[in-house]
Amino acid sequence: MAKVPQDTINRIRENADILDVVSQFVNLKKRGRNYFGICPFHHEKTASFSVAPDKGIYHCFGCGAGGNAINFIMEYEKISFIEALKKLGDQLGIELEFEGGSDNRDFFSDLYEIHESAADLYSRTLFLDRGKEALAYLKKRGLTTASLKLFRVGFAPASSTFLLNHIKEKYTPEVLQKCGLFGQSANGDYDRFRGRIMFPIFHSSGRIIAFGGRAFGTDDPAKYLNSPETPLYHKQDVFYGLNITRESIRAEEAAILVEGYTDLIQLYQAGFKNVVALSGTAFSDRHASQIRKFTARVYLAYDGDLAGRKATIRAGYNLLKGRVEPRVVHIPSGLDPDEWVRKDGGKEFKKALITAGPLIDFQLETENITALSAPERSNLVQEIVKEALAIKDPIIQADLRKKISQKLGLDEKEIIQLFKKQALKGHFVENKTGQKKSPQLFSSMLSRTELGLIKILAGRNKEARDLILEKLDLELFKDDFLKKLARLLKQESDLNPANLVGKFETAEEREIVSKLLMENDELSDPLQMAREYLQTLKHQILKKKIKDARLKIREMETSGMDPGEFILKVAGLQKELNSGK
């Protein structure tokens, strides 16, 4: 596959003025050395979005979004890295050259184009003779022609090569293989979607990246079939309908989340414009991160059956973990939003939105808490506490504790004790989950020292930086993330903040780095601080070695072995520690 040379990426990154780029979309006002404005990635009233022109980076102290000029364009316009590079390159007069040959240069463009061609074909077919039965079915379900055309709903006939015959000559085998629209067998390629009503899935920027297909006129046991993961389509990052409803969500300061494609279309045409749907997967923490860029409140309107209620509870806790408030819409048992809205045009649904309640109320009602035995109630509370412990925001967690105690008639102190016990039980498991770190979690003396050294390495004082470059042994670093950051700064001592942020691929890592760099104000005496940090780092390591050696001495004494070697080692380490060097 074609790649953009690293020197081209660096040229664009270094020449893109972060202030000019962001100012096109955000009203910024200077405050000290930096500029501040209302964050474009989440709803807020107080400006917490900061741009540092001298560092070439941005960071929001509200939602955590951060990065350089390229990252900003990617996030704001919801486009790929290559597309953002091209956009900035065009503005700067830097041609985007590719490595890997001209045949591969348009791979992503072809992926987008093949999805557009498929959507056009399916949409036309729905309104032709081959699609008349599917169209009649959709009309019977209350979907209007205007809505079907707005969401570009289509139909794929049962033929195994209907789409393939239409477009196979236009694209390379690599595109056909990786677009997700075809399957491969010993007899050759075939259409993945056959005998299905087709719902194009759009990226929030407006480009089609996948499809969902509902079985129609066939005996296929899979009622819904969705595109597989492709270079364009990552299910946990995508909401169906967001390309159309995103501005309504921002305006309403809330989103209505449903499970199905027809649920969304039905609600939209009934006047509920701020609605989104999942795209062939369960709601995840990544979904919560994506939706928080648009709103901090989500109304969960899942199906009214038991599976829907269980899924509502799981989604609600993921929203809370992402600092998004879930409100639960009570859908009548046995109905889904599509059917319910069709009955009266959405009058009852509108009332249900107004009375939508907190997640904990819904969960206790679903579990029928009053009918449970004492052990069953205890188990349920333990489950709720486990979910709550995964919520890192202390305010949200405290609010949950209060609600649990009120609903169950327990003293809040008892609930707090349960939280503490569960926290102790789950401590080591939680550290292995790979959840993202944030700078405030670097709270030990050792990690704070490592942070201090990194801030000086990323700072402007050459004398202090040179001292650290000369004296610092990276193997003394214990935190892997901070070690990676320090290694980058040490390997490329002239690495500017914008390029440094660009070395990290995930939004979570960029959030940490941009926050650290944004907080990197000049110290009153950086050279003295550098000396102290280096000494503290060495002393912390010496103390750790002494502690480990003493533990070894105890083990050897218990086993009847001679610990003399380790006693001498402790003495030497203690002498080195006491010397203060």
Coordinates of C-alpha atoms in Angstrom, one line a residue:
M1 CA 0.0 0.0 0.0
A2 CA 1.2 3.5 -0.7
K3 CA 2.8 5.5 2.1
V4 CA 3.6 9.2 2.5
P5 CA 7.3 9.7 3.2
Q6 CA 8.1 10.7 6.8
D7 CA 10.0 13.8 5.6
T8 CA 6.8 15.0 3.8
I9 CA 4.8 14.4 7.0
N10 CA 7.4 16.3 9.0
R11 CA 7.4 19.2 6.6
I12 CA 3.6 19.6 6.7
R13 CA 3.5 19.2 10.5
E14 CA 6.3 21.8 11.1
N15 CA 4.9 24.3 8.6
A16 CA 1.3 24.1 9.7
D17 CA 0.6 27.0 12.1
I18 CA -1.6 25.5 14.8
L19 CA -3.1 28.9 15.5
D20 CA -4.1 29.5 11.9
V21 CA -5.5 26.0 11.5
V22 CA -7.6 26.1 14.7
S23 CA -8.7 29.7 14.2
Q24 CA -10.6 28.6 11.1
F25 CA -13.0 26.7 13.3
V26 CA -12.7 28.1 16.9
N27 CA -12.9 31.7 18.2
L28 CA -9.7 32.0 20.2
K29 CA -8.7 34.7 22.7
K30 CA -5.2 35.2 24.0
R31 CA -4.6 34.5 27.7
G32 CA -1.0 34.7 28.7
R33 CA 1.2 32.8 26.2
N34 CA -1.6 30.6 25.0
Y35 CA -5.0 31.0 23.3
F36 CA -8.3 29.7 24.7
G37 CA -11.7 29.0 23.2
I38 CA -14.8 26.9 23.5
C39 CA -13.9 23.3 22.7
P40 CA -15.3 22.1 19.3
F41 CA -15.2 18.4 20.4
H42 CA -17.6 18.5 23.4
H43 CA -20.3 20.8 24.7
E44 CA -19.1 23.4 27.2
K45 CA -19.9 26.9 28.3
T46 CA -16.5 27.9 29.8
A47 CA -13.5 27.9 27.5
S48 CA -11.2 25.1 28.4
F49 CA -9.7 24.5 24.9
S50 CA -6.1 25.7 24.8
V51 CA -3.8 26.3 21.8
A52 CA 0.0 26.8 22.3
P53 CA 1.4 28.4 19.1
D54 CA 5.0 28.2 20.3
K55 CA 4.6 24.4 20.8
G56 CA 2.3 23.7 17.9
I57 CA -0.2 21.8 19.9
Y58 CA -3.7 22.0 21.4
H59 CA -5.3 20.4 24.4
C60 CA -8.8 20.6 26.0
F61 CA -8.7 20.5 29.8
G62 CA -12.4 19.5 29.7
C63 CA -12.6 16.4 27.4
G64 CA -8.9 15.7 27.1
A65 CA -8.7 16.0 23.2
G66 CA -5.2 17.0 22.2
G67 CA -2.6 16.8 19.4
N68 CA -1.0 18.9 16.6
A69 CA -2.5 20.6 13.5
I70 CA -2.9 17.3 11.7
N71 CA -4.7 15.7 14.6
F72 CA -7.0 18.7 14.9
I73 CA -8.1 18.5 11.2
M74 CA -8.6 14.7 11.5
E75 CA -10.8 15.0 14.6
Y76 CA -12.8 18.1 13.5
E77 CA -13.5 17.1 10.0
K78 CA -13.7 13.4 10.8
I79 CA -11.3 12.4 8.0
S80 CA -8.3 10.1 7.7
F81 CA -4.7 10.9 8.4
I82 CA -3.9 10.9 4.7
E83 CA -6.8 13.2 3.9
A84 CA -5.8 15.6 6.7
L85 CA -2.2 15.7 5.4
K86 CA -3.5 16.4 1.9
K87 CA -5.7 19.2 3.1
L88 CA -2.9 20.9 5.0
G89 CA -0.4 20.2 2.3
D90 CA -2.7 22.0 -0.3
Q91 CA -3.0 25.0 2.0
L92 CA 0.8 25.1 2.5
G93 CA 1.7 24.4 -1.1
I94 CA 3.4 21.1 -0.2
E95 CA 2.6 18.3 -2.6
L96 CA 1.7 15.0 -1.0
E97 CA 4.0 12.5 -2.6
F98 CA 3.6 8.8 -2.1
E99 CA 6.0 5.9 -1.8
G100 CA 5.1 2.4 -3.1
G101 CA 4.1 3.1 -6.7
S102 CA 1.3 4.9 -8.5
D103 CA -0.9 1.8 -8.7
N104 CA -1.5 2.0 -4.9
R105 CA -1.7 5.8 -4.6
D106 CA -5.5 5.9 -4.8
F107 CA -6.3 2.9 -2.6
F108 CA -8.3 4.8 -0.1
S109 CA -10.0 7.0 -2.7
D110 CA -11.0 3.8 -4.5
L111 CA -12.4 2.3 -1.3
Y112 CA -14.6 5.4 -0.8
E113 CA -15.6 5.4 -4.4
I114 CA -16.6 1.7 -4.5
H115 CA -18.9 2.3 -1.5
E116 CA -20.5 5.3 -3.2
S117 CA -21.0 3.3 -6.4
A118 CA -22.6 0.4 -4.5
A119 CA -24.9 2.8 -2.6
D120 CA -26.0 4.4 -5.9
L121 CA -26.8 1.0 -7.4
Y122 CA -28.7 -0.3 -4.4
S123 CA -30.7 3.0 -4.1
R124 CA -31.7 3.0 -7.8
T125 CA -32.7 -0.7 -7.5
L126 CA -35.0 -0.1 -4.6
F127 CA -37.2 2.2 -6.8
L128 CA -37.1 -0.2 -9.9
D129 CA -39.1 -3.4 -10.5
R130 CA -36.5 -5.6 -8.8
G131 CA -37.0 -3.6 -5.6
K132 CA -40.7 -2.9 -5.6
E133 CA -41.6 -5.6 -3.0
A134 CA -38.9 -4.3 -0.7
L135 CA -40.1 -0.7 -1.2
A136 CA -43.7 -1.7 -0.5
Y137 CA -42.5 -3.4 2.7
L138 CA -40.7 -0.3 3.9
K139 CA -43.6 2.0 3.0
K140 CA -45.9 -0.4 5.0
R141 CA -43.6 0.1 7.9
G142 CA -44.2 3.9 7.7
L143 CA -41.0 5.0 6.1
T144 CA -41.5 7.8 3.5
T145 CA -39.9 8.1 0.1
A146 CA -38.2 11.3 1.4
S147 CA -36.7 9.5 4.3
L148 CA -35.5 6.6 2.3
K149 CA -33.8 8.9 -0.2
L150 CA -32.3 11.1 2.6
F151 CA -30.7 8.0 4.2
R152 CA -30.1 6.5 0.8
V153 CA -31.7 3.2 1.7
G154 CA -31.5 0.6 -1.2
F155 CA -32.0 -3.0 -2.2
A156 CA -29.6 -5.8 -3.1
P157 CA -31.3 -8.6 -5.2
A158 CA -30.6 -12.2 -4.4
S159 CA -28.1 -12.5 -7.3
S160 CA -24.6 -13.5 -6.1
T161 CA -22.8 -11.2 -8.6
F162 CA -25.3 -8.2 -8.9
L163 CA -22.8 -5.7 -7.5
L164 CA -19.7 -7.4 -8.7
N165 CA -20.8 -7.4 -12.3
H166 CA -21.5 -3.7 -12.1
I167 CA -18.1 -2.6 -10.8
K168 CA -15.5 -5.3 -11.0
E169 CA -13.7 -3.9 -14.0
K170 CA -13.1 -0.5 -12.3
Y171 CA -11.1 -1.6 -9.3
T172 CA -8.0 -3.5 -8.4
P173 CA -8.2 -7.0 -6.7
E174 CA -6.8 -5.4 -3.5
V175 CA -9.7 -2.9 -3.4
L176 CA -12.3 -5.7 -4.1
Q177 CA -10.8 -7.9 -1.4
K178 CA -10.5 -5.2 1.3
C179 CA -13.7 -3.1 0.8
G180 CA -15.9 -5.6 2.7
L181 CA -18.5 -5.8 -0.1
F182 CA -17.5 -9.2 -1.4
G183 CA -16.6 -12.7 -0.3
Q184 CA -14.1 -15.0 -1.8
S185 CA -14.5 -18.7 -2.6
A186 CA -12.9 -21.3 -4.8
N187 CA -15.2 -20.1 -7.6
G188 CA -14.1 -16.5 -7.3
D189 CA -15.6 -13.4 -5.7
Y190 CA -19.3 -13.0 -4.9
D191 CA -21.5 -10.3 -3.4
R192 CA -21.6 -10.3 0.4
F193 CA -25.0 -8.7 0.5
R194 CA -27.8 -10.6 -1.4
G195 CA -31.5 -10.4 -1.0
R196 CA -31.3 -7.6 1.6
I197 CA -32.6 -4.1 2.2
M198 CA -29.4 -2.0 2.3
F199 CA -28.6 0.8 4.8
P200 CA -25.4 2.7 3.9
I201 CA -23.3 3.5 6.9
F202 CA -21.7 6.9 6.7
H203 CA -18.6 8.3 8.4
S204 CA -19.7 11.5 10.3
S205 CA -17.9 13.5 7.6
G206 CA -20.5 12.2 5.1
R207 CA -18.6 9.5 3.2
I208 CA -20.0 6.0 2.9
I209 CA -17.7 3.5 4.6
A210 CA -19.9 0.3 5.1
F211 CA -23.4 -1.2 4.8
G212 CA -25.9 -2.9 7.0
G213 CA -28.3 -5.3 5.2
R214 CA -31.7 -6.6 6.5
A215 CA -32.7 -9.9 5.0
F216 CA -35.7 -9.6 2.7
G217 CA -37.3 -12.3 0.5
T218 CA -34.8 -15.0 1.4
D219 CA -34.5 -17.7 4.1
D220 CA -31.2 -16.3 5.4
P221 CA -31.2 -17.0 9.2
A222 CA -29.1 -13.9 9.8
K223 CA -31.7 -11.1 10.0
Y224 CA -29.1 -8.4 9.8
L225 CA -25.7 -8.6 8.1
N226 CA -23.1 -5.8 8.5
S227 CA -19.9 -5.0 6.6
P228 CA -16.8 -6.5 8.3
E229 CA -14.0 -4.3 9.7
T230 CA -12.1 -2.7 6.8
P231 CA -9.5 0.0 6.4
L232 CA -12.4 2.5 6.4
Y233 CA -14.8 0.9 8.8
H234 CA -14.2 0.4 12.5
K235 CA -17.5 -0.5 14.2
Q236 CA -16.7 0.8 17.6
D237 CA -15.9 4.3 16.2
V238 CA -19.0 4.7 14.1
F239 CA -22.6 5.7 14.7
Y240 CA -25.3 5.2 12.1
G241 CA -27.0 8.5 11.0
L242 CA -24.5 10.8 12.7
N243 CA -23.5 12.5 9.4
I244 CA -27.1 13.8 9.2
T245 CA -28.0 14.4 12.9
R246 CA -24.7 15.7 14.4
E247 CA -25.7 19.4 14.3
S248 CA -29.1 18.6 15.9
I249 CA -27.4 16.8 18.7
R250 CA -25.2 19.8 19.3
A251 CA -28.1 22.1 19.2
E252 CA -30.3 20.0 21.5
E253 CA -27.2 19.3 23.8
A254 CA -28.4 15.6 23.9
A255 CA -28.5 12.5 21.7
I256 CA -31.1 9.8 21.5
L257 CA -29.4 6.4 21.1
V258 CA -31.3 3.5 19.4
E259 CA -30.2 0.1 18.3
G260 CA -31.6 -0.2 14.8
Y261 CA -31.4 1.6 11.4
T262 CA -35.2 1.7 11.0
D263 CA -35.6 2.9 14.6
L264 CA -33.4 5.9 13.7
I265 CA -35.2 6.7 10.4
Q266 CA -38.6 6.4 12.0
L267 CA -37.7 8.8 14.9
Y268 CA -36.0 11.2 12.5
Q269 CA -39.0 11.6 10.3
A270 CA -41.3 12.0 13.4
G271 CA -39.3 15.1 14.3
F272 CA -36.6 13.6 16.7
K273 CA -33.6 14.9 14.8
N274 CA -31.0 14.4 17.4
V275 CA -30.9 10.6 17.1
V276 CA -28.1 8.1 16.4
A277 CA -27.9 4.3 16.1
L278 CA -25.3 1.7 16.7
S279 CA -23.6 0.1 13.8
G280 CA -23.7 -3.6 14.1
T281 CA -22.0 -3.9 17.5
A282 CA -22.6 -3.4 21.2
F283 CA -22.0 0.1 22.8
S284 CA -18.4 0.4 24.0
D285 CA -16.2 2.9 25.8
R286 CA -14.9 4.0 22.4
H287 CA -18.5 4.8 21.4
A288 CA -18.8 6.9 24.6
S289 CA -15.6 8.7 23.7
Q290 CA -17.0 9.5 20.3
I291 CA -20.4 10.7 21.4
R292 CA -18.9 13.0 24.0
K293 CA -17.4 15.1 21.3
F294 CA -21.0 16.1 20.5
T295 CA -22.9 16.0 23.8
A296 CA -22.6 15.1 27.4
R297 CA -26.1 13.6 27.7
V298 CA -27.6 10.5 25.9
Y299 CA -31.1 9.2 26.1
L300 CA -31.0 5.4 25.8
A301 CA -34.0 4.2 23.8
Y302 CA -33.3 0.5 23.3
D303 CA -35.8 -2.2 22.5
G304 CA -38.4 -3.0 25.2
D305 CA -37.5 -6.7 25.5
L306 CA -35.2 -8.3 28.1
A307 CA -32.2 -8.2 25.8
G308 CA -32.7 -4.5 25.1
R309 CA -33.0 -3.7 28.8
K310 CA -29.8 -5.6 29.6
A311 CA -28.0 -3.8 26.7
T312 CA -29.3 -0.5 28.1
I313 CA -27.6 -1.1 31.4
R314 CA -24.3 -2.1 29.8
A315 CA -24.4 1.0 27.6
G316 CA -25.3 3.2 30.5
Y317 CA -22.3 2.3 32.5
N318 CA -20.0 2.8 29.5
L319 CA -21.5 6.3 29.1
L320 CA -20.8 7.1 32.7
K321 CA -17.2 5.9 32.4
G322 CA -16.9 8.3 29.5
R323 CA -18.3 11.1 31.6
V324 CA -21.6 11.2 29.6
E325 CA -24.9 11.3 31.5
P326 CA -27.3 8.4 30.5
R327 CA -31.0 8.9 30.8
V328 CA -33.2 5.8 30.1
V329 CA -36.3 6.1 28.0
H330 CA -38.9 3.5 29.1
I331 CA -39.9 1.6 25.9
P332 CA -43.1 -0.5 26.4
S333 CA -42.4 -4.2 26.8
G334 CA -42.3 -6.1 23.5
L335 CA -41.9 -3.0 21.4
D336 CA -39.0 -1.2 19.8
P337 CA -38.8 2.6 19.1
D338 CA -39.8 2.0 15.4
E339 CA -43.0 0.2 16.3
W340 CA -43.9 2.6 19.2
V341 CA -43.5 5.8 17.2
R342 CA -45.5 4.4 14.3
K343 CA -48.5 3.9 16.6
D344 CA -49.1 7.6 17.3
G345 CA -46.5 9.6 15.5
G346 CA -44.2 9.8 18.5
K347 CA -46.5 11.5 21.0
E348 CA -45.9 8.9 23.7
F349 CA -42.2 8.7 22.9
K350 CA -41.9 12.5 23.4
K351 CA -43.5 12.1 26.9
A352 CA -41.1 9.3 27.7
L353 CA -38.2 11.5 26.8
I354 CA -39.3 14.1 29.3
T355 CA -39.7 11.5 32.1
A356 CA -36.5 9.5 31.2
G357 CA -34.8 8.6 34.4
P358 CA -31.4 7.7 35.9
L359 CA -29.6 4.5 35.0
I360 CA -29.6 3.2 38.6
D361 CA -33.4 3.5 38.8
F362 CA -33.8 1.6 35.6
Q363 CA -31.4 -1.2 36.6
L364 CA -33.0 -1.8 40.0
E365 CA -36.4 -1.9 38.3
T366 CA -35.2 -4.3 35.6
E367 CA -33.7 -6.6 38.2
N368 CA -36.9 -6.3 40.3
I369 CA -34.9 -5.5 43.4
T370 CA -37.9 -5.7 45.8
A371 CA -38.6 -9.3 44.9
L372 CA -35.0 -10.5 45.4
S373 CA -33.9 -12.4 48.4
A374 CA -31.2 -10.9 50.7
P375 CA -28.3 -12.9 49.1
E376 CA -29.6 -11.9 45.6
R377 CA -29.8 -8.3 46.5
S378 CA -26.3 -8.4 48.0
N379 CA -25.0 -9.9 44.7
L380 CA -26.7 -7.2 42.7
V381 CA -25.2 -4.5 44.8
Q382 CA -21.8 -6.0 44.4
E383 CA -22.2 -6.0 40.6
I384 CA -23.3 -2.3 40.7
V385 CA -20.3 -1.4 42.9
K386 CA -17.9 -3.2 40.4
E387 CA -19.3 -1.2 37.5
A388 CA -19.1 2.0 39.6
L389 CA -15.5 1.4 40.5
A390 CA -14.6 1.5 36.8
I391 CA -15.9 5.1 36.7
K392 CA -12.9 7.3 37.3
D393 CA -14.6 10.6 37.8
P394 CA -15.0 11.0 41.6
I395 CA -18.1 13.2 41.3
I396 CA -20.0 10.7 39.2
Q397 CA -18.9 7.8 41.4
A398 CA -19.9 9.7 44.6
D399 CA -23.3 10.4 43.0
L400 CA -23.8 6.7 42.3
R401 CA -22.9 5.8 45.8
K402 CA -25.5 8.2 47.1
K403 CA -28.2 6.9 44.8
I404 CA -27.5 3.3 45.7
S405 CA -27.8 4.0 49.4
Q406 CA -31.0 6.0 48.9
K407 CA -32.7 3.3 46.7
L408 CA -31.7 0.4 48.9
G409 CA -32.3 2.2 52.2
L410 CA -28.7 1.7 53.3
D411 CA -26.4 4.0 55.2
E412 CA -24.0 5.7 52.7
K413 CA -21.1 4.7 54.9
E414 CA -21.9 1.1 54.3
I415 CA -21.8 1.6 50.6
I416 CA -18.5 3.4 50.9
Q417 CA -17.1 0.4 52.8
L418 CA -18.3 -1.9 50.0
F419 CA -16.5 0.3 47.4
K420 CA -13.3 0.1 49.4
K421 CA -13.5 -3.7 49.7
Q422 CA -14.2 -4.1 46.0
A423 CA -11.4 -1.7 45.1
L424 CA -8.9 -3.8 47.1
K425 CA -10.2 -7.0 45.5
G426 CA -9.9 -5.7 42.0
H427 CA -6.7 -3.6 42.4
F428 CA -4.3 -6.0 40.6
V429 CA -6.8 -7.0 37.9
E430 CA -7.6 -3.3 37.1
N431 CA -3.9 -2.6 36.6
K432 CA -3.7 -5.3 33.9
T433 CA -6.7 -4.1 31.8
G434 CA -4.7 -1.7 29.7
Q435 CA -7.0 1.2 30.5
K436 CA -5.5 4.5 29.5
K437 CA -3.4 6.5 32.0
S438 CA -3.9 10.1 32.6
P439 CA -1.3 12.5 34.0
Q440 CA -3.0 12.7 37.4
L441 CA -2.4 9.0 37.9
F442 CA 1.4 9.5 37.9
S443 CA 1.2 10.2 41.6
S444 CA 4.1 8.3 43.2
M445 CA 7.4 10.1 44.1
L446 CA 9.2 8.1 41.3
S447 CA 6.7 8.9 38.6
R448 CA 6.5 12.6 39.6
T449 CA 10.3 12.7 39.3
E450 CA 10.2 11.0 35.9
L451 CA 7.6 13.6 34.8
G452 CA 9.8 16.5 36.0
L453 CA 12.7 15.2 33.9
I454 CA 10.5 14.9 30.8
K455 CA 9.2 18.4 31.3
I456 CA 12.7 19.8 31.4
L457 CA 13.7 17.7 28.3
A458 CA 10.7 19.2 26.5
G459 CA 11.5 22.7 27.8
R460 CA 13.6 25.6 26.5
N461 CA 16.5 25.7 28.9
K462 CA 19.5 24.2 27.0
E463 CA 21.8 23.9 30.0
A464 CA 19.3 21.9 32.0
R465 CA 18.4 19.8 29.0
D466 CA 22.1 19.1 28.2
L467 CA 22.7 18.0 31.9
I468 CA 19.8 15.5 31.7
L469 CA 20.9 14.2 28.3
E470 CA 24.3 13.6 29.7
K471 CA 23.4 12.1 33.1
L472 CA 20.0 10.3 32.6
D473 CA 19.9 6.5 32.4
L474 CA 16.6 5.6 30.8
E475 CA 16.7 2.2 32.4
L476 CA 16.0 3.9 35.7
F477 CA 12.5 4.8 34.5
K478 CA 9.9 2.4 35.8
D479 CA 6.8 3.7 34.0
D480 CA 6.8 2.3 30.4
F481 CA 4.8 5.2 28.9
L482 CA 7.1 7.8 30.5
K483 CA 10.1 5.9 29.4
K484 CA 8.9 5.9 25.8
L485 CA 8.4 9.7 26.1
A486 CA 11.8 10.3 27.6
R487 CA 13.5 8.1 25.0
L488 CA 11.9 10.1 22.2
L489 CA 13.1 13.3 23.7
K490 CA 16.6 12.0 24.4
Q491 CA 17.0 10.5 20.9
E492 CA 15.8 13.6 19.2
S493 CA 16.7 16.4 21.5
D494 CA 15.5 19.1 19.1
L495 CA 12.1 17.4 18.7
N496 CA 9.4 20.1 18.9
P497 CA 6.1 19.4 20.8
A498 CA 4.0 19.2 17.6
N499 CA 6.3 16.5 16.2
L500 CA 6.5 14.7 19.6
V501 CA 2.7 14.5 19.8
G502 CA 2.7 13.1 16.2
K503 CA 4.8 10.1 17.4
F504 CA 1.8 8.7 19.3
E505 CA -0.9 7.0 17.4
T506 CA -3.8 6.8 19.8
A507 CA -6.0 9.6 21.0
E508 CA -5.5 8.4 24.6
E509 CA -1.7 8.8 24.3
R510 CA -2.0 12.1 22.6
E511 CA -4.3 13.3 25.4
I512 CA -1.6 12.6 28.0
V513 CA 1.3 14.0 26.0
S514 CA -0.5 17.2 25.0
K515 CA -1.6 17.8 28.6
L516 CA 1.9 17.3 29.9
L517 CA 3.4 19.6 27.3
M518 CA 0.7 22.2 27.7
E519 CA 1.4 22.3 31.5
N520 CA 5.1 22.6 30.8
D521 CA 5.6 26.2 32.0
E522 CA 9.1 27.5 32.6
L523 CA 10.6 26.6 36.0
S524 CA 12.3 29.4 38.1
D525 CA 15.6 27.5 38.2
P526 CA 15.4 24.6 35.7
L527 CA 19.1 23.7 36.0
Q528 CA 18.8 23.2 39.8
M529 CA 15.6 21.3 39.3
A530 CA 17.3 19.0 36.8
R531 CA 20.0 18.2 39.4
E532 CA 17.4 17.5 42.0
Y533 CA 15.3 15.3 39.7
L534 CA 18.3 13.3 38.7
Q535 CA 19.4 12.8 42.3
T536 CA 15.9 11.9 43.4
L537 CA 15.5 9.4 40.6
K538 CA 18.8 7.7 41.6
H539 CA 17.8 7.7 45.2
Q540 CA 14.4 6.2 44.6
I541 CA 16.0 3.4 42.6
L542 CA 18.6 2.8 45.4
K543 CA 15.9 2.6 48.0
K544 CA 14.0 0.1 45.8
K545 CA 17.2 -2.0 45.5
I546 CA 17.8 -1.9 49.3
K547 CA 14.2 -3.0 50.0
D548 CA 14.5 -5.9 47.5
A549 CA 17.8 -7.0 49.0
R550 CA 16.4 -6.9 52.6
L551 CA 13.5 -9.0 51.5
K552 CA 16.0 -11.5 50.0
I553 CA 17.9 -11.5 53.3
R554 CA 14.8 -12.5 55.2
E555 CA 14.0 -15.3 52.7
M556 CA 17.5 -16.7 53.0
E557 CA 17.5 -16.5 56.8
T558 CA 14.1 -18.3 56.9
S559 CA 15.5 -21.0 54.6
G560 CA 18.7 -21.4 56.7
M561 CA 20.9 -20.0 54.0
D562 CA 23.8 -17.6 54.4
P563 CA 22.7 -14.0 53.5
G564 CA 26.2 -12.5 53.9
E565 CA 26.4 -11.5 50.2
F566 CA 23.2 -9.6 50.4
I567 CA 24.1 -8.0 53.7
L568 CA 27.2 -6.6 52.1
K569 CA 25.1 -5.4 49.1
V570 CA 22.7 -3.5 51.4
A571 CA 25.6 -1.9 53.2
G572 CA 27.1 -0.7 49.9
L573 CA 23.8 0.6 48.6
Q574 CA 23.1 2.3 51.9
K575 CA 26.5 4.0 51.8
E576 CA 25.9 5.2 48.2
L577 CA 22.4 6.5 49.3
N578 CA 23.8 8.4 52.3
S579 CA 26.6 10.0 50.3
G580 CA 23.9 12.1 48.5
K581 CA 25.6 11.8 45.2

